[in-house]
Structure formats: C-alpha cells, structure tokens
Tab-separated table of C-alpha atoms and ligand atoms in Angstrom:
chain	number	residue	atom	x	y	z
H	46	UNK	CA	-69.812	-11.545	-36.013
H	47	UNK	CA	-68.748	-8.141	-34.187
H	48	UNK	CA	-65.830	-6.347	-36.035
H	49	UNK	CA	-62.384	-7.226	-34.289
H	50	UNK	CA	-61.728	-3.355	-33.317
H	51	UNK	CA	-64.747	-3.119	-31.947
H	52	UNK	CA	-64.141	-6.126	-29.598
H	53	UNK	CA	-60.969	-4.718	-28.420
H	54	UNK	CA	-62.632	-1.338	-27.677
H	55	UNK	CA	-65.304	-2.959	-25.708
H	56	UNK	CA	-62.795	-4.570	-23.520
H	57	UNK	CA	-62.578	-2.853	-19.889
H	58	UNK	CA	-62.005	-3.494	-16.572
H	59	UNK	CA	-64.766	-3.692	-14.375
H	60	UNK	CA	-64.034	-1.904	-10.843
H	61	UNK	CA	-66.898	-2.355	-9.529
H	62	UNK	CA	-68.674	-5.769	-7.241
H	63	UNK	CA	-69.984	-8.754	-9.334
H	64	UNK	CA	-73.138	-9.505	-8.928
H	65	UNK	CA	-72.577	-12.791	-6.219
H	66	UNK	CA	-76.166	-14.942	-7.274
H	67	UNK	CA	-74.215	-15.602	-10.865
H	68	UNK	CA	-71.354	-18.153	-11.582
H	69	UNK	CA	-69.643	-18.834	-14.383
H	70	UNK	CA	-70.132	-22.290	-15.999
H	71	UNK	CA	-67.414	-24.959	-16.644
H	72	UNK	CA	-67.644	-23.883	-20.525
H	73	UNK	CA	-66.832	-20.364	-20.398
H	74	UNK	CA	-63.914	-20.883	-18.168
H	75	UNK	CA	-62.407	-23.476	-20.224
H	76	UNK	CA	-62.845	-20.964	-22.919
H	77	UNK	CA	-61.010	-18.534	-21.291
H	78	UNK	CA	-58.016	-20.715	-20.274
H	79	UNK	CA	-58.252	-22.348	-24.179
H	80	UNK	CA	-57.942	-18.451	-25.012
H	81	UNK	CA	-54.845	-18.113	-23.050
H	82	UNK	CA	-53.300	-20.731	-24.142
H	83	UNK	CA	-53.370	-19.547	-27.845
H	84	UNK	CA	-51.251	-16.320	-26.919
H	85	UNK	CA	-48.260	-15.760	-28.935
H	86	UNK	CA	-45.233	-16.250	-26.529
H	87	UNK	CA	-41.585	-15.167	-27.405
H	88	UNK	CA	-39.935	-18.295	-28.977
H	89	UNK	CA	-43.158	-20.297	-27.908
H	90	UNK	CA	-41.894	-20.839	-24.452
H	91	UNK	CA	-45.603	-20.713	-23.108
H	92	UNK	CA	-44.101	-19.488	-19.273
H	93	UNK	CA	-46.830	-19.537	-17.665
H	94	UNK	CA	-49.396	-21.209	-15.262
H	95	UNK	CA	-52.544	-20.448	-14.245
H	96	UNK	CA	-54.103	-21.283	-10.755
H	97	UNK	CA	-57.949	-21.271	-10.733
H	98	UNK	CA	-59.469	-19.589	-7.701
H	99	UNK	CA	-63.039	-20.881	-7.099
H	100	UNK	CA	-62.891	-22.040	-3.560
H	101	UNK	CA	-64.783	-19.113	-1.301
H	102	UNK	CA	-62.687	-20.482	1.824
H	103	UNK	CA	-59.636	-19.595	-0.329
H	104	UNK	CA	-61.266	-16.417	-1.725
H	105	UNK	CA	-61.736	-15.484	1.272
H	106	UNK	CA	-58.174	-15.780	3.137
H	107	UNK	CA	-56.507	-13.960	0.049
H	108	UNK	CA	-58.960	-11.205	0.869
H	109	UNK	CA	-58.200	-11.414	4.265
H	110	UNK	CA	-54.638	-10.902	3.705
H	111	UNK	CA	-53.253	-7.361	5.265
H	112	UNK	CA	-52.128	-4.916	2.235
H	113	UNK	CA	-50.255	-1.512	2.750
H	114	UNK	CA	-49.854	0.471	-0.267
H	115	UNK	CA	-46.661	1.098	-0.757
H	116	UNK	CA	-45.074	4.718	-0.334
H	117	UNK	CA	-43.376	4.463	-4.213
H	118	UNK	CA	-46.934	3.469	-5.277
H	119	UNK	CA	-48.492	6.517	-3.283
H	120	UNK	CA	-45.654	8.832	-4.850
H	121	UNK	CA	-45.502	7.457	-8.552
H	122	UNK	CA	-49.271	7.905	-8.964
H	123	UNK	CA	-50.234	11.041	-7.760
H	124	UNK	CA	-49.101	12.744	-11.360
H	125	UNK	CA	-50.701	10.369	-13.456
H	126	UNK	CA	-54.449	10.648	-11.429
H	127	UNK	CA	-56.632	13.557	-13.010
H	128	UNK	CA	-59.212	15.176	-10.751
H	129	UNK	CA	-62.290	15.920	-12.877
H	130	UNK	CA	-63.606	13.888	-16.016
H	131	UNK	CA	-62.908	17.158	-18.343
H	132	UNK	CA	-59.122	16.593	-17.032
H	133	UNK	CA	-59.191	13.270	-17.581
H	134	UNK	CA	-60.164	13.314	-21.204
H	135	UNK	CA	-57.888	16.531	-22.096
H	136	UNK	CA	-55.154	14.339	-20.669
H	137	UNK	CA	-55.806	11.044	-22.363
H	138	UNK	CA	-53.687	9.331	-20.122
H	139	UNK	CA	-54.028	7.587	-16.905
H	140	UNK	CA	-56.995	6.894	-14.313
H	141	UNK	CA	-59.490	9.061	-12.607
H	142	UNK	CA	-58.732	9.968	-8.734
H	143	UNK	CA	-62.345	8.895	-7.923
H	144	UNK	CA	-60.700	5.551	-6.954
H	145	UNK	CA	-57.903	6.571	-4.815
H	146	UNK	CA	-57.589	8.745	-1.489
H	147	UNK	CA	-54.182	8.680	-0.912
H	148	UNK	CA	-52.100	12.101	-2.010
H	149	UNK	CA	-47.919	12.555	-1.534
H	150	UNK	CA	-48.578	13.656	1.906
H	151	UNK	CA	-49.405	10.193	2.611
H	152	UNK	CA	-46.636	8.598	1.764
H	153	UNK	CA	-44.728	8.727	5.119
H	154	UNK	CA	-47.911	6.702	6.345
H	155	UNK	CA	-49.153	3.002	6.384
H	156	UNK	CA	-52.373	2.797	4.690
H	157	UNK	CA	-53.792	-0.299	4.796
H	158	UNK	CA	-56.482	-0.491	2.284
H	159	UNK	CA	-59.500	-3.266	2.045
H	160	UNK	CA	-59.573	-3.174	-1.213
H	161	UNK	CA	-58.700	-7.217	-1.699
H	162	UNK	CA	-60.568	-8.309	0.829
H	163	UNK	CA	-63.701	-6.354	-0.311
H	164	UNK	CA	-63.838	-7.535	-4.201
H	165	UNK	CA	-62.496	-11.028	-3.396
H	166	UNK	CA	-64.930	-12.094	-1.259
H	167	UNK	CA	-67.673	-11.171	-4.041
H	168	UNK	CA	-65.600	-12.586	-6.771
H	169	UNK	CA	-66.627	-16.067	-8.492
H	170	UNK	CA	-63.250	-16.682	-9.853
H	171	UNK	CA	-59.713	-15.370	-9.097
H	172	UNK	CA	-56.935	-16.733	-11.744
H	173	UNK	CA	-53.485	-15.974	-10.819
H	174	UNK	CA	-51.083	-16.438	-13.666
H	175	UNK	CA	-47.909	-17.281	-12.732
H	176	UNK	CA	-44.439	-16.762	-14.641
H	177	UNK	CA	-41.846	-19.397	-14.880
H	178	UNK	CA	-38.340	-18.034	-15.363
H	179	UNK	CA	-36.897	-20.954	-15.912
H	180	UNK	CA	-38.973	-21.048	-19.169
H	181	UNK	CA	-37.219	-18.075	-20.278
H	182	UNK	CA	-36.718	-16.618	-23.871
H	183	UNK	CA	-33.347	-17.194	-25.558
H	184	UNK	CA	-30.597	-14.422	-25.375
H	185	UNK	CA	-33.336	-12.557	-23.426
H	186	UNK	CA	-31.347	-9.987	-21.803
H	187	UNK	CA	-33.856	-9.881	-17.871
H	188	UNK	CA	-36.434	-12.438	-20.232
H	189	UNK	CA	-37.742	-8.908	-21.677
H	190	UNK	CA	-39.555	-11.220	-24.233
H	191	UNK	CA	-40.623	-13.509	-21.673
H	192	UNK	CA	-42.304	-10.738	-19.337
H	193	UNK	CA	-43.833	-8.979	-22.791
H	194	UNK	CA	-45.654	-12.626	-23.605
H	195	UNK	CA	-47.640	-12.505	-20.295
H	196	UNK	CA	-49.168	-9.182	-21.413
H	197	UNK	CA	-50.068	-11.081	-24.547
H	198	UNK	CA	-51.947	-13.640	-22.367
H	199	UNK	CA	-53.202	-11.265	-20.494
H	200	UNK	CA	-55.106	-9.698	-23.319
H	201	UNK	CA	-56.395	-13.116	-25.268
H	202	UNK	CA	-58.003	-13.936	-21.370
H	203	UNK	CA	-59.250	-10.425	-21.215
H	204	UNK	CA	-60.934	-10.288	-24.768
H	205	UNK	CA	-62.218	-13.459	-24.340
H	206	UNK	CA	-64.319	-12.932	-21.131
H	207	UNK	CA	-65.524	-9.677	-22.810
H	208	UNK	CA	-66.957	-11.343	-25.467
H	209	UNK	CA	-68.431	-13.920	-22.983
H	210	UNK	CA	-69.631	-11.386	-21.254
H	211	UNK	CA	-67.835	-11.675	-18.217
H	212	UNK	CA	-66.199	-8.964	-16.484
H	213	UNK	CA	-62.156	-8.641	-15.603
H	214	UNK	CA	-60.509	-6.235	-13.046
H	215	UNK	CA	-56.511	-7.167	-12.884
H	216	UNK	CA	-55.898	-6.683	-9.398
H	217	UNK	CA	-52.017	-6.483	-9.044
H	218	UNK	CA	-52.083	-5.982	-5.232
H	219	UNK	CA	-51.361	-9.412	-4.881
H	220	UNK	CA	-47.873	-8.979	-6.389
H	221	UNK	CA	-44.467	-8.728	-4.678
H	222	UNK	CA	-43.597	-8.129	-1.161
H	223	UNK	CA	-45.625	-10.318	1.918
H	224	UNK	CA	-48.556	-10.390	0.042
H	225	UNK	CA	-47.072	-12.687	-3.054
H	226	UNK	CA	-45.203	-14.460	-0.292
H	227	UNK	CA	-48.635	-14.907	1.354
H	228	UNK	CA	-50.613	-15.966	-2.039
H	229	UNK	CA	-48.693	-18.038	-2.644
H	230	UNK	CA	-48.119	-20.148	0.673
H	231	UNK	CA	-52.348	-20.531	0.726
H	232	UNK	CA	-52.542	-21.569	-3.093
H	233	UNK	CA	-49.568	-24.015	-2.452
H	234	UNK	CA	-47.373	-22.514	-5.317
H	235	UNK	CA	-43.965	-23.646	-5.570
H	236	UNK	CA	-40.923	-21.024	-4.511
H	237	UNK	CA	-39.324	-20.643	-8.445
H	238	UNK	CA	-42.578	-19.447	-9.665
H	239	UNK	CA	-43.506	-15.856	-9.466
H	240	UNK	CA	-47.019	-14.180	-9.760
H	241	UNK	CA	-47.008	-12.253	-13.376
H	242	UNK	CA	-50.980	-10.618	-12.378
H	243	UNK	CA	-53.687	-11.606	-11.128
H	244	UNK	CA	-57.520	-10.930	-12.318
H	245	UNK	CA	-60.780	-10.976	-10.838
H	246	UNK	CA	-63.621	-12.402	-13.113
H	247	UNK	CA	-67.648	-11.996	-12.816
H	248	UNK	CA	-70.916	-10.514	-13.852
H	249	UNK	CA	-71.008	-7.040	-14.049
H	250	UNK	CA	-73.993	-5.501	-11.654
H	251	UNK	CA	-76.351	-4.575	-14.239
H	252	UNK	CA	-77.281	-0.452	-13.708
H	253	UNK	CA	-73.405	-0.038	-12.455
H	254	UNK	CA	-72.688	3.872	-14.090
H	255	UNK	CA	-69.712	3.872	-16.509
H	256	UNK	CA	-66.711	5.057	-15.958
H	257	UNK	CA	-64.854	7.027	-18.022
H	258	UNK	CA	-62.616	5.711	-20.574
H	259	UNK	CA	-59.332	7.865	-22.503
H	260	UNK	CA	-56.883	6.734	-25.242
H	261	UNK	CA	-54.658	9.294	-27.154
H	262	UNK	CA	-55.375	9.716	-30.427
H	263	UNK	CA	-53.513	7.852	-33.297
H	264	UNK	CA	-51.539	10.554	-34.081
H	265	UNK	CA	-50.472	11.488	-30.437
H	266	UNK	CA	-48.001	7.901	-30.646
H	267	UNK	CA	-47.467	7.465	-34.459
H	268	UNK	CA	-44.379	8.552	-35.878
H	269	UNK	CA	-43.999	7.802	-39.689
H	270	UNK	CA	-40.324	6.663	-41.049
H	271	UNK	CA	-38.460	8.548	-38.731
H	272	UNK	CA	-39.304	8.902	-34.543
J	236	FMN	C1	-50.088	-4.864	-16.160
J	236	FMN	C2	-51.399	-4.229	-15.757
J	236	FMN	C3	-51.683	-4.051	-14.416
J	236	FMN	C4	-52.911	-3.495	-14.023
J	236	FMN	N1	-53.230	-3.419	-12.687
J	236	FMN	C5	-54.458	-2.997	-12.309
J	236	FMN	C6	-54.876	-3.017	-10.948
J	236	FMN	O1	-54.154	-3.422	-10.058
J	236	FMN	N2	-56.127	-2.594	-10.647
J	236	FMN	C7	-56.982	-2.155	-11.611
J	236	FMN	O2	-58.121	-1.796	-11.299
J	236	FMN	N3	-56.632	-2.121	-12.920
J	236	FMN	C8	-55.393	-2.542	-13.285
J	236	FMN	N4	-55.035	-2.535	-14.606
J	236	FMN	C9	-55.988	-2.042	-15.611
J	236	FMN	C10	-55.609	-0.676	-16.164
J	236	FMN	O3	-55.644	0.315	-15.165
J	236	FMN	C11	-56.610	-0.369	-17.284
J	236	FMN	O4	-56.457	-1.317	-18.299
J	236	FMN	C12	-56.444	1.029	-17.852
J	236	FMN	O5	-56.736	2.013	-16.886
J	236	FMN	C13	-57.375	1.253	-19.049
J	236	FMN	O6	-58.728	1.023	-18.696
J	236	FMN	P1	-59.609	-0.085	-19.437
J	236	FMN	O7	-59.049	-1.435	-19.054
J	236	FMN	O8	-61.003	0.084	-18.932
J	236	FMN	O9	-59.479	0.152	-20.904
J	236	FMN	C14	-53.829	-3.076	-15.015
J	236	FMN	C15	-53.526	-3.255	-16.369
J	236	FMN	C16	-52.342	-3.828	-16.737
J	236	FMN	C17	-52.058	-4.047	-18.211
C-alpha cells in the first residue's frame, strides 16, 4: 500500500489530450463517484450532484460551445503566470505562462479560445458536479461551509482517479455566464442548481513531458501559536 502523502503528491492535473483508443470501465467510475460520495460535507448536507458525461454527441456540443475569456480573467492572471521554469519554482506559486497567450493588453479584446472544444472532444468522461443551495449549511453566512465541502469532493474524486490511474484536468470554463447557461440547457439540469466545477477524466498519453510542479515550503504558510 503507497504511503497516504505520497498519494496526495502524485495527484496532478493532466493538461494535456487523453489518449482516445482507452475508456474507462463501469468499475473505476463507480469508484470514483463511491469516492465522492464519502467526502466530508459541512453538517453532512452532501449538496451536490454529479452528471456523468459519456455521450460523444454531448461531448461534443459542450465543446462546441463559444467561450470568451473574460477581461477580469485576462487581468487577474497576468501576475500570478511566471515566464520561465527557474521563475516558476523561485515563486512557488501559481502556473507557468506556457499555457496562456493572453497579456493585460488583451483585455479590451474578445478572445475566443478552443480550448473546450479541443479537450472535450478527446475526453472519455466529463462529470459536472453541481451545487444545490438549497442544501445549504446551517447559519452559513453565503453557505461558506457549503462551497468549502465541494472542494472536499473535489479532492476524494481527484485522489481517487490518481490512484486508478486515470487522469483529471478541472476545466472551470464551463462555469458562470452563457456558457453555464448553455451546459446546462444540453445536460437538461434544472434552473436552482448551479455548476460547482467541472473535470475532464482519461488516460494520460504515455511519453507526454511533465510539467512543472511548485508548492511553498512548510514553513512559507505555518505560523506556530500566534499568526
Ligand atoms: C477550484 C479549482 C479550479 C481549477 N480550475 C482549473 C482550470 O480551469 N483549468 C486547469 O487546467 N486547472 C484548473 N485547476 C487546477 C489547478 O490549476 C492546479 O491544481 C494547480 O495549478 C496545481 O497543479 P497540480 O494540480 O498539478 O498540483 C483548478 C483547481 C481548483 C482547485
């Protein structure tokens, strides 16, 4: 049996295509949804729902849906992108530009980007997790502990496909604005519910480089008896 911090370093999203010739059997999945459903949620409300993606006709009109990056998304960012690897592990924090093209300039333009439609189409199986407010946490002041549970879903689904070896890229594109309003008409999802995130799951392409991966160090967050 691997050692528990081991598993939850190995854990990463995969940016890259799945490789389309393998699907993921009934088991696994079932794992994966049996692993969500153990997450701890504030006062055991369990707000969520799940909608498995595995038709390619559906696939395939999510990933056809029309997706401008938003300006505040352009703006906000910039800062956090660093520009070289070296940066990128000095800095500990955030993602590597290598994904992104857009700079502040940009964000008095419409830039529609195919990133959806590109990974969806070679995805096996979209799940879209949906939050129920109405499910919310007691004297929740905005369901704070409500909206902290998915996260805690979102991790149990995550480590679980690791460890089955199937890959997970969240892909929150598909929340808020015309898109959500879009998702959601195609996957038939009822008006109260909203979409929490969203994740793309697969087979890695075997030979795919690595990317780079940062954390801070223990000490950089820990603050002992007093902040
Ligand atoms: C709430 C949330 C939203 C995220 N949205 C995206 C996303 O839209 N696209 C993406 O590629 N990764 C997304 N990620 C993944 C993070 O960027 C990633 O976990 C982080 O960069 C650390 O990399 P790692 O997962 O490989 O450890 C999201 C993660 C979380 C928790």
């Amino acid at each position: 049996m691997k050692d528990t911090l081991e598993l939850i370093k190995e854990r990463k999203s995969i940016r890259g295509l799945f490789d389309s010739k393998k699907s993921m059997g009934k088991e696994d999945l079932h794992k994966i949804l049996e692993a969500c459903s153990w997450a701890p949620t504030a006062h055991n409300m369990q707000n969520f729902e799940i909608v498995v993606v595995d038709d390619k006709t559906l696939l395939q009109s999510i990933g056809n849906i029309k997706y401008t990056i938003s300006k505040t998304y352009i703006k906000e960012n910039y800062p956090h992108l660093s520009f070289s690897e070296e940066e990128f592990r000095k800095r500990k924090t955030g993602l590597l530009s290598t994904r992104f093209t857009a700079t502040p300039k940009d964000d008095q333009k419409e830039i529609t980007n195919d990133f959806i439609g590109k990974f969806l189409k070679a995805t096996d199986v979209l799940l879209v997790f949906l939050y129920d407010p109405n499910r919310r946490a007691p004297a929740s002041e905005g369901d704070f502990l409500g909206i902290m549970s998915l996260g805690c879903i979102m991790e149990n689904m995550w480590l679980m496909a690791n460890s089955l070896g199937i890959g997970v890229q969240i892909v929150s594109a598909l929340i808020g604005g015309p898109v959500e309003k879009e998702v959601k008409r195609i996957l038939n999802i009822p008006d109260h519910l909203r979409i929490a995130f969203s994740c793309r799951l697969g087979y890695p392409v075997v030979g795919e480089p690595k990317l780079a991966r940062v954390r801070r160090d223990v000490v950089d967050f820990t603050h002992i008896n007093k902040y």
